[in-house]
Coordinates of C-alpha atoms in Angstrom, one line a residue:
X1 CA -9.9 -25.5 -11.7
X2 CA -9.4 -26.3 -15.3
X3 CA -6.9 -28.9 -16.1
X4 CA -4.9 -26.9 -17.8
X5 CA -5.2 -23.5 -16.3
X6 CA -2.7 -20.7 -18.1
X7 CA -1.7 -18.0 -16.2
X8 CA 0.8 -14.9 -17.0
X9 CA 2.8 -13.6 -13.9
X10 CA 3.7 -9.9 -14.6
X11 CA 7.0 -9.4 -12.7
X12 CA 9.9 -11.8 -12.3
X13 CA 11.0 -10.5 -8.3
X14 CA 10.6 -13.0 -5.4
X15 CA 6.8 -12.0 -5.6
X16 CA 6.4 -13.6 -9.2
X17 CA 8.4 -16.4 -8.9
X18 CA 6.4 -17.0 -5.5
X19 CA 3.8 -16.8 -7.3
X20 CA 5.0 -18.9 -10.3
X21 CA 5.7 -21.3 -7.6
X22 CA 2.5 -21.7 -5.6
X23 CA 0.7 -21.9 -9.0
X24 CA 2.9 -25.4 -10.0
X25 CA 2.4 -26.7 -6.6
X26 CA -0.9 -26.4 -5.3
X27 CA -2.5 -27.5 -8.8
X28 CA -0.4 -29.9 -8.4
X29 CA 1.7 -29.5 -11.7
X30 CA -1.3 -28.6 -13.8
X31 CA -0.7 -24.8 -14.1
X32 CA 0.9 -23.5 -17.0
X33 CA 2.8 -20.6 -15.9
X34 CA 4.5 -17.9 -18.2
X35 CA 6.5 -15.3 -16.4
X36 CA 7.0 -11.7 -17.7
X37 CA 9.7 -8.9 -17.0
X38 CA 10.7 -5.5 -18.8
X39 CA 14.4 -6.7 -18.1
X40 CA 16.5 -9.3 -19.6
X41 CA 17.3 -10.4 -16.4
X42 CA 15.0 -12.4 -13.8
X43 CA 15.0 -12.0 -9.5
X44 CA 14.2 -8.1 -9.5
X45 CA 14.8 -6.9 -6.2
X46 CA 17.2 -10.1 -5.3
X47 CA 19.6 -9.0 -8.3
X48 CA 18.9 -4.9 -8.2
X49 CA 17.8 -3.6 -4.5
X50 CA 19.7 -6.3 -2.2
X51 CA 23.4 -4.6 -1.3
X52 CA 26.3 -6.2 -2.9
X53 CA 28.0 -6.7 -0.3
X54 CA 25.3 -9.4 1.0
X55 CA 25.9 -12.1 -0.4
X56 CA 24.0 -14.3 1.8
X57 CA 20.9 -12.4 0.7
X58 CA 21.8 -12.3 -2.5
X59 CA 21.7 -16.3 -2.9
X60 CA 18.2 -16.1 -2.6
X61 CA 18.9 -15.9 -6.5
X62 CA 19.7 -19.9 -6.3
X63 CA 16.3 -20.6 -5.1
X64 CA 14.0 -18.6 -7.2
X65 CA 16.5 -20.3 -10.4
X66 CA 15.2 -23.3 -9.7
X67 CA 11.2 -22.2 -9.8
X68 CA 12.5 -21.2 -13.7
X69 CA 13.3 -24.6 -14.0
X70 CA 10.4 -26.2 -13.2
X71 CA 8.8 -27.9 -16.2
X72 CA 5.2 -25.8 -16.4
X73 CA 7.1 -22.4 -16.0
X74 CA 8.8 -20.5 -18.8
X75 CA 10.7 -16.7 -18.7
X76 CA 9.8 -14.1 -21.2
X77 CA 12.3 -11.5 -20.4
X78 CA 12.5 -8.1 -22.5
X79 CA 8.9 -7.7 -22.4
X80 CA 7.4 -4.5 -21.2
X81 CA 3.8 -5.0 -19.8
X82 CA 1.5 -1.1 -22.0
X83 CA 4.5 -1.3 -24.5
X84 CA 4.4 -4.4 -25.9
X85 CA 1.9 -6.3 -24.9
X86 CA -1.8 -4.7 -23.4
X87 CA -3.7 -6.5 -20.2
X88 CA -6.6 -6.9 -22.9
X89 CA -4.3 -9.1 -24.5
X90 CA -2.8 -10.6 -21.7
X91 CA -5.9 -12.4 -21.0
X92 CA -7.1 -13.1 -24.4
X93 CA -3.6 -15.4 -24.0
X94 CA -4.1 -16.5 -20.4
X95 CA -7.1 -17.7 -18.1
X96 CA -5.5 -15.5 -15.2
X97 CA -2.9 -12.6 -14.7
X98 CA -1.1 -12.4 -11.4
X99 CA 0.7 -8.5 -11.3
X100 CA 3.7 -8.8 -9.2
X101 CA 5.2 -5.3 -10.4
X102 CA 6.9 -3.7 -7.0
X103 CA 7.1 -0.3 -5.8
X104 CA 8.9 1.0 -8.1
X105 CA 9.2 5.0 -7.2
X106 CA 10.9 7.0 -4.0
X107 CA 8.3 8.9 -2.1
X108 CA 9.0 12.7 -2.1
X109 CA 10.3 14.9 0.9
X110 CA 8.0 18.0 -0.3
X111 CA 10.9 20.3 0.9
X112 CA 12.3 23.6 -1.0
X113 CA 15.3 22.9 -3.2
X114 CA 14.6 18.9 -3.2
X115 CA 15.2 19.5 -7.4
X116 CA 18.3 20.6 -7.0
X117 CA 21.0 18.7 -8.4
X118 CA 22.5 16.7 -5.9
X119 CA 19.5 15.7 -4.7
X120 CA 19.2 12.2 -5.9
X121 CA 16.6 9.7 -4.7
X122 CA 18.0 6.7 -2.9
X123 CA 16.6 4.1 -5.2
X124 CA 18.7 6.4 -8.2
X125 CA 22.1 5.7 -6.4
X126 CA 21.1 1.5 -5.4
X127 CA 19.8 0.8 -9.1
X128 CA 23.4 2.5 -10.1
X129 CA 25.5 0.5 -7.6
X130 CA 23.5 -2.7 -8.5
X131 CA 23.9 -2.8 -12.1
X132 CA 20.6 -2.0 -13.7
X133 CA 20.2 -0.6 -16.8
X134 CA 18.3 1.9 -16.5
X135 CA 20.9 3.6 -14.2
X136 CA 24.2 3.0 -16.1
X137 CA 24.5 6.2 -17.6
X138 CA 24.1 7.9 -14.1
X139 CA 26.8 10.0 -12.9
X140 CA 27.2 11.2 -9.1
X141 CA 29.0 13.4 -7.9
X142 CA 31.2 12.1 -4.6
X143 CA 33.4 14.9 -4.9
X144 CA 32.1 16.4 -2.0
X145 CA 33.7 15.2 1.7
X146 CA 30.4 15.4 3.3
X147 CA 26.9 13.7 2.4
X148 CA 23.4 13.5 3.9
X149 CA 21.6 10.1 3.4
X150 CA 17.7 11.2 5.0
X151 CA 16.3 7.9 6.4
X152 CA 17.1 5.4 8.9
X153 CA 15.4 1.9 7.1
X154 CA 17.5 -0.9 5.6
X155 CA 18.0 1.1 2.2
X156 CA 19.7 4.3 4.3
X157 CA 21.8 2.0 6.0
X158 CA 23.1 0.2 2.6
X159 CA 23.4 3.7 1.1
X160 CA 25.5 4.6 4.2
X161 CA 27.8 1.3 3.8
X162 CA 28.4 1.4 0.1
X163 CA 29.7 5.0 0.6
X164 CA 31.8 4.3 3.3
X165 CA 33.5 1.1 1.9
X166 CA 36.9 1.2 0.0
X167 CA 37.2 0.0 -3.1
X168 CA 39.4 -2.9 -1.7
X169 CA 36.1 -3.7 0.4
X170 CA 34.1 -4.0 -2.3
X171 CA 36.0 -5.5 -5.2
X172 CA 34.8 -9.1 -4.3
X173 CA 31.4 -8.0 -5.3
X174 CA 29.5 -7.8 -8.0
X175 CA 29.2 -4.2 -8.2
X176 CA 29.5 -3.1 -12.2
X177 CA 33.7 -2.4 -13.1
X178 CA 32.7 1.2 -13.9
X179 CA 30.3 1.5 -10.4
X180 CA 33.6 0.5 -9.0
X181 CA 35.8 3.3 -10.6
X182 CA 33.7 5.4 -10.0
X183 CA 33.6 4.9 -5.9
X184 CA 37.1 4.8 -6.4
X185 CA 37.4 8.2 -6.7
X186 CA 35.3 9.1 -4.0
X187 CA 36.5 11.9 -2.0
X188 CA 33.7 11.5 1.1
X189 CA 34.8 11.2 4.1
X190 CA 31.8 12.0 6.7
X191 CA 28.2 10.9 5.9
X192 CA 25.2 12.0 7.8
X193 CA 22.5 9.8 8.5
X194 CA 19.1 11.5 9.3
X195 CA 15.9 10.5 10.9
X196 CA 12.9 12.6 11.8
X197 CA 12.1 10.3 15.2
X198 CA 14.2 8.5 17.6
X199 CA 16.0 5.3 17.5
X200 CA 13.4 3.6 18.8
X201 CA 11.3 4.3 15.9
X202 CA 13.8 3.2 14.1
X203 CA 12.9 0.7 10.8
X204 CA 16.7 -0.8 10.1
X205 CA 17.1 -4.4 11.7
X206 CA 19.7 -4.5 14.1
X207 CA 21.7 -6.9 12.1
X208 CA 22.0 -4.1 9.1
X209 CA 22.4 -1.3 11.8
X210 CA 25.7 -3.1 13.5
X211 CA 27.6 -3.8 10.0
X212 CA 27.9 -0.1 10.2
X213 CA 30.4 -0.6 12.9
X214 CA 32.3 -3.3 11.5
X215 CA 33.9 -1.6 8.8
X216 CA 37.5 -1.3 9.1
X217 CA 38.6 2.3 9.0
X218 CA 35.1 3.6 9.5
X219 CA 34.2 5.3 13.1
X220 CA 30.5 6.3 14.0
X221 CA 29.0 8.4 16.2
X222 CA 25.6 8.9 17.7
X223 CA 25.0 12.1 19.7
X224 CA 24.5 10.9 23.5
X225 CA 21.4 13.3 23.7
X226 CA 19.5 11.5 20.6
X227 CA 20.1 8.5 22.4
X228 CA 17.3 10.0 25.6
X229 CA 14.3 8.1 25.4
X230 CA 10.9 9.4 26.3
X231 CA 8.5 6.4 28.6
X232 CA 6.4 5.6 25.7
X233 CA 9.8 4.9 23.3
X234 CA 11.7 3.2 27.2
X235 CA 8.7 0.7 27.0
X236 CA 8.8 -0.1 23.8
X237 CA 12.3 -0.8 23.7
X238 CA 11.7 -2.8 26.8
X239 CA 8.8 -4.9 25.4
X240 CA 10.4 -5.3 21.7
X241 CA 13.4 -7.2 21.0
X242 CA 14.1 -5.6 17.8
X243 CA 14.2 -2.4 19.2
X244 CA 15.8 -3.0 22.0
X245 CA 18.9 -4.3 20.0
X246 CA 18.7 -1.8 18.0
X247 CA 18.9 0.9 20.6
X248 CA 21.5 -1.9 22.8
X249 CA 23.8 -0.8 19.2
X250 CA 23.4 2.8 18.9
X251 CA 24.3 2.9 22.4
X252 CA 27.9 1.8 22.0
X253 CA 28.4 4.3 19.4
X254 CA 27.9 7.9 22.0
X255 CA 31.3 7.7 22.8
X256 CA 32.7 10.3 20.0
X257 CA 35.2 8.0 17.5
X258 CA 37.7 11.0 17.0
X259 CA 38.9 11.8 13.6
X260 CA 41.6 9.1 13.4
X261 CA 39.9 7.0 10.7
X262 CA 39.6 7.8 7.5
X263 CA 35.7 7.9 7.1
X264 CA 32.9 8.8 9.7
X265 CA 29.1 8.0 10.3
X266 CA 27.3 10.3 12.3
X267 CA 23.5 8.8 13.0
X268 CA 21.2 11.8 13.7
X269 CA 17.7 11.2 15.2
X270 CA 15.1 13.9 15.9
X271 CA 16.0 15.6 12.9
X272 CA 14.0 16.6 10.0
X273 CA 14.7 18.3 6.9
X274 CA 13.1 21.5 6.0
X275 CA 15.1 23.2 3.4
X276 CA 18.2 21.7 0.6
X277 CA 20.2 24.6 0.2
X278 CA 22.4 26.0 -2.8
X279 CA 21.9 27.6 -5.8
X280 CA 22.9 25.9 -9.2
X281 CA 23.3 22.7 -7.0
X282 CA 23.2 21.2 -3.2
X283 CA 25.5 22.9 -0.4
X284 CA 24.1 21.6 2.3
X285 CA 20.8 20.5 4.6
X286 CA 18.8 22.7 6.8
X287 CA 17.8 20.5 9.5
X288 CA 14.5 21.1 12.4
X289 CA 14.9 19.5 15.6
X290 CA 11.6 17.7 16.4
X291 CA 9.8 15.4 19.2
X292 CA 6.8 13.6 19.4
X293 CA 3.6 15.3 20.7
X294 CA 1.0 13.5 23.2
X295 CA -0.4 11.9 20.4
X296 CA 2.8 10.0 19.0
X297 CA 3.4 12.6 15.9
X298 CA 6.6 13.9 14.7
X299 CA 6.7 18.1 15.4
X300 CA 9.3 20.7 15.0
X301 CA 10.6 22.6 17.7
X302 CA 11.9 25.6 16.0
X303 CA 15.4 24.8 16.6
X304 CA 17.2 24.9 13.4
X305 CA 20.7 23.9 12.2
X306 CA 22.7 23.1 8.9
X307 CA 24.6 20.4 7.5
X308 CA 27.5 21.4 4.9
X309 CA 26.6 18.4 2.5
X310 CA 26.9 18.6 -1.2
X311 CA 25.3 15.4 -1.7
X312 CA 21.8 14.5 -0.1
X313 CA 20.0 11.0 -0.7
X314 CA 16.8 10.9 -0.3
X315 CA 15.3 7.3 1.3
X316 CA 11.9 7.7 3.1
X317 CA 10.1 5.1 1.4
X318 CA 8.9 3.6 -1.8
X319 CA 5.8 3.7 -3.3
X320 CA 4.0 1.6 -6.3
X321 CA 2.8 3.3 -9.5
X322 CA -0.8 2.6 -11.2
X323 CA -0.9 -0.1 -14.2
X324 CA -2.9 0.7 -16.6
X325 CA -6.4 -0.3 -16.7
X326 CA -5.8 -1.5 -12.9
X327 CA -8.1 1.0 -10.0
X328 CA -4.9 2.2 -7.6
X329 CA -5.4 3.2 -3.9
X330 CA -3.5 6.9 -4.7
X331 CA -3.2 6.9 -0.5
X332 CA -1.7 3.5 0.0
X333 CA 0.0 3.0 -3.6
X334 CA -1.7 -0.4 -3.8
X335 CA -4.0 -1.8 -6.1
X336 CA -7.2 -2.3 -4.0
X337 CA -7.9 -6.4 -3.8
X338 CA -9.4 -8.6 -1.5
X339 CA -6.1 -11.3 -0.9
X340 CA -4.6 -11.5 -3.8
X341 CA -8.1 -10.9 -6.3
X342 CA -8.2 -7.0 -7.6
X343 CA -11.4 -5.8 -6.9
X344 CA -13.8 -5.4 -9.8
X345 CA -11.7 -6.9 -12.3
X346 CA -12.2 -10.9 -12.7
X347 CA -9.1 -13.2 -13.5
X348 CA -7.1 -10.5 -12.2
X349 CA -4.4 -10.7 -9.2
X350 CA -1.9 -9.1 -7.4
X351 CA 0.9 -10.3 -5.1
X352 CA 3.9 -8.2 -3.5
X353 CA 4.7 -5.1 -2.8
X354 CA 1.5 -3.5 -5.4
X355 CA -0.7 -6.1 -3.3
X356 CA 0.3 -4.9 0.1
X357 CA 2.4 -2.1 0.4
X358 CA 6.3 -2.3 0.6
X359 CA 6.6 -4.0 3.7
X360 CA 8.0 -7.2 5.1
X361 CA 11.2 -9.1 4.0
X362 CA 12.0 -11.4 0.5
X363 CA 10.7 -14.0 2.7
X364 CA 7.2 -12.3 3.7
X365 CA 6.6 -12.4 -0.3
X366 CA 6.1 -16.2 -0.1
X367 CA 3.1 -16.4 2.5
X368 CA 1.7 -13.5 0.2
X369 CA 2.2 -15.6 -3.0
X370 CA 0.8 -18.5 -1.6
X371 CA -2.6 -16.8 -0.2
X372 CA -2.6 -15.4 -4.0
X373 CA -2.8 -18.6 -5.7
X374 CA -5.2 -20.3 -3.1
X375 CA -7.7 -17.6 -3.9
X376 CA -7.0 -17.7 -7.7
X377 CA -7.6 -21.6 -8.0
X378 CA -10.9 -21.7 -5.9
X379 CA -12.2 -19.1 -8.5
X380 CA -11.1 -21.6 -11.3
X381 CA -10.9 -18.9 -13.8
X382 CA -10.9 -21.3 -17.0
X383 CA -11.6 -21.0 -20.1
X384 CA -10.6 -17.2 -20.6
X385 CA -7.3 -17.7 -23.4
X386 CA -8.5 -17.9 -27.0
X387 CA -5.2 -17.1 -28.5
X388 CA -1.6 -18.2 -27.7
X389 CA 1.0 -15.6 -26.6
X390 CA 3.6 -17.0 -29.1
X391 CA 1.3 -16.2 -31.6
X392 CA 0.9 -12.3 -30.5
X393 CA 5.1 -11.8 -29.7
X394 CA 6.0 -13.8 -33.4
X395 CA 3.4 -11.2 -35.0
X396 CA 5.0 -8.7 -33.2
X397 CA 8.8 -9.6 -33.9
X398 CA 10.0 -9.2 -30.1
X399 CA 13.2 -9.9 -29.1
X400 CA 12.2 -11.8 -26.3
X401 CA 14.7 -13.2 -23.7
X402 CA 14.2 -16.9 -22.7
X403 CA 15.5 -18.3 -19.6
X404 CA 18.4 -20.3 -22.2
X405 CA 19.1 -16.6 -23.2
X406 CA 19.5 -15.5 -19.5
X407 CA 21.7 -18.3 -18.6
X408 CA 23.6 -16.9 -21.6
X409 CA 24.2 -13.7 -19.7
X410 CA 24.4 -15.1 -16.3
X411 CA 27.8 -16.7 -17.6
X412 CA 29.1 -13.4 -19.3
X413 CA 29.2 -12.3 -16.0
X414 CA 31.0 -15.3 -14.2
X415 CA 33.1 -15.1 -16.8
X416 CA 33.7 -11.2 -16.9
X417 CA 34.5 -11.3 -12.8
X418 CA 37.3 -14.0 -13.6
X419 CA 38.6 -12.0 -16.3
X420 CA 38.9 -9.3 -13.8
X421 CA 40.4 -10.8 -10.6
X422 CA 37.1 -10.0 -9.1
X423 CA 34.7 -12.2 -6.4
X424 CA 32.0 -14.9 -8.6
X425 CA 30.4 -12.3 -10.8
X426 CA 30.8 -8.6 -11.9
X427 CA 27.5 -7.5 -13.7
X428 CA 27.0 -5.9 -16.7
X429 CA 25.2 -3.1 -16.7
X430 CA 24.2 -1.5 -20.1
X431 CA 21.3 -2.4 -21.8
X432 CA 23.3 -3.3 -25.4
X433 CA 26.2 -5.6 -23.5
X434 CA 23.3 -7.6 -21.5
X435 CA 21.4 -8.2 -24.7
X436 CA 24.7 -9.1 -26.6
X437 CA 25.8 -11.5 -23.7
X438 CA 22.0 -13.1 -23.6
X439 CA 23.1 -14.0 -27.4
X440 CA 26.6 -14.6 -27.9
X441 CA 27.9 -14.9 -31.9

């Protein structure tokens, strides 16, 4: 490994600064480590996909702060990786390049009237509730008393909670002021929760799936007949721990809550969507009932019903988009690499969600990282930077965000919440009041 190996992490999530990490440590201080994001802001998923409301979670953010404050590793926020800086010239500037990018797109459903307005992918409505910018200007419409959310992962069951939370429950967050208004005025009052298998196929965690019965004022209710398990799904719940508390939960929740509280979750398995209905925008979701054949796949029965929603969230997955330049697995949204080293393309590397798929936990990103790096120093990939960065971005006039400017804007928003009687932070959410914050007159 060169002595002093310079290396350009695309992607400031728990995968970057993973990776930023792993880099300082096992060269044992002699990486140089530069750390890019589109956003002003560092933490991607920790600051825009983890729910407000979990603040334990959240804090994540403390430790990844202090990999930005290690000596060898710098933040270049603001800068867009095709629109203002190429890969070409990434490694003209660095010895390596470690991509860290995300998934960063909701799979589709393929169904008829999916476009319809109304329809809204669930990564849309948690980028809105979370305070990025590229969702402030969204608008929803909770007018309606009933909504769909399709899916039944960790994002659906968010989706779920945020929508059946008060205002009240939510105010010590740090959900944007105008977010908050906007829930506010909320007028639903039942949501529908929808999954194409059974619960023992299940993806939430049971700790997610039993917050949904601890919300005061909230009742839900699983149908006693989705709760029958077929001998393949009985041993699996008997042989997994996860799903057998997950299934242990749902169970408690047959008995029917009655309509004495103001909001209600209904959790629907063995349901799939065929059809969003309405005409100029969604009335409601045509539902098949399914099983699983002999050979463990998800088929329709022919039984049909519909669900009088006007709002339908869409969360069946997430899926990584290509980077230009970069081959890209179109089946499994990945960029094809060998751990960590993108195949074909030398002093090139991947780590995350665009390495692997959009699996695992914040915590699964750190193993990840760390097999990254290992493969990335045995290669020693020195001697590939023949200009300096600065150099490119001063030519270039970029306003770039530094991690001094970021602290800048971390404290707008400390401030902003005790200005508001509101929690330790309410974030800002437009693109000109985060870049005015980052630089205060």
């Amino acid at each position: 490994m060169a002595a002093s190996l310079r290396v350009a992490v695309i992607g400031s999530g728990p995968a970057g600064l993973y990776s930023a990490e792993a880099l300082v440590k096992q060269s044992g201080g002699t990486a140089r480590v530069d750390v890019f994001d589109r956003l002003p802001t560092p933490y991607g998923l920790v600051r825009y996909g983890v729910a407000p409301d979990h603040k334990s979670i959240k804090s994540i953010a403390r430790y990844l702060q202090k990999v930005l404050e290690e000596p060898g590793v710098r933040f270049f926020g603001g800068v867009e990786l095709g629109r203002d800086i190429t890969r070409g010239e990434l490694l003209d500037c660095y010895d390596a390049v470690i991509y860290s990018t995300g998934a960063m797109v909701d799979r589709h459903l393929g169904i008829p009237g999916e476009d319809l307005p109304g329809s809204v992918a669930a990564t849309d409505f948690v980028n809105w509730y979370c305070g990025h910018p590229d969702a402030a200007h969204h608008v929803f419409d909770l007018s309606a008393e009933e909504v769909a959310v399709i899916g039944v992962g960790n994002v659906a069951v968010d989706v779920v909670r945020i929508l059946a939370k008060t205002v009240a429950q939510l105010r010590e967050t740090d959900v944007p002021e105008q977010v908050l208004e906007a829930l506010g005025r909320s007028r639903v009052r039942r949501i529908h929760m929808i999954g194409r298998r059974g619960p023992a196929q299940a993806k939430f965690t049971t700790k997610e799936l039993r917050e949904l019965g601890e919300i005061d004022g909230v009742g839900v209710h699983v149908r006693p007949g989705d709760m029958e398990l077929d001998p393949a799904s009985a041993a699996l719940a008997e042989s997994d721990r996860h799903v057998r508390g997950n299934v242990q939960v749902l169970s408690r929740w047959t008995g029917d809550p009655g309509d004495a509280r103001p909001r209600r979750i209904d959790v629907r398995f063995w349901r799939a969507p065929v059809e969003i209905l309405g005409t100029t925008r969604v009335e409601g979701l045509r539902l098949e009932a399914t099983r699983l054949d002999e050979t463990g796949r998800v088929t329709g029965t022919g039984e049909f019903e519909t669900l009088p929603a006007g709002l339908v969230l869409r969360s069946v997955g997430y899926q990584s988009v290509p980077l230009e330049g970069l081959p890209f697995d179109q089946r499994a949204y990945v960029v094809p690499n060998e751990g960590g080293r993108v195949l074909g393309r030398p002093r090139e590397y991947v780590a995350g969600w665009i390495k692997r798929g959009p699996t695992g936990v914040v915590g699964t990103n750190k193993s990840d990282a760390a097999e990254t790096v290992r493969n990335l120093l045995a290669d020693a990939p020195g001697g590939g930077a023949v200009r300096t960065v600065e150099e490119l971005l001063e030519s270039r006039a970029l306003p770039v965000v530094t991690y001094a400017d970021w602290l800048n804007l971390d404290a707008a928003e400390v401030a902003l919440a005790r200005t508001l009687g509101r929690g330790e932070r309410v974030k800002l959410a437009h693109w000109d009041a985060m870049r005015d914050a980052c630089r205060p007159r």
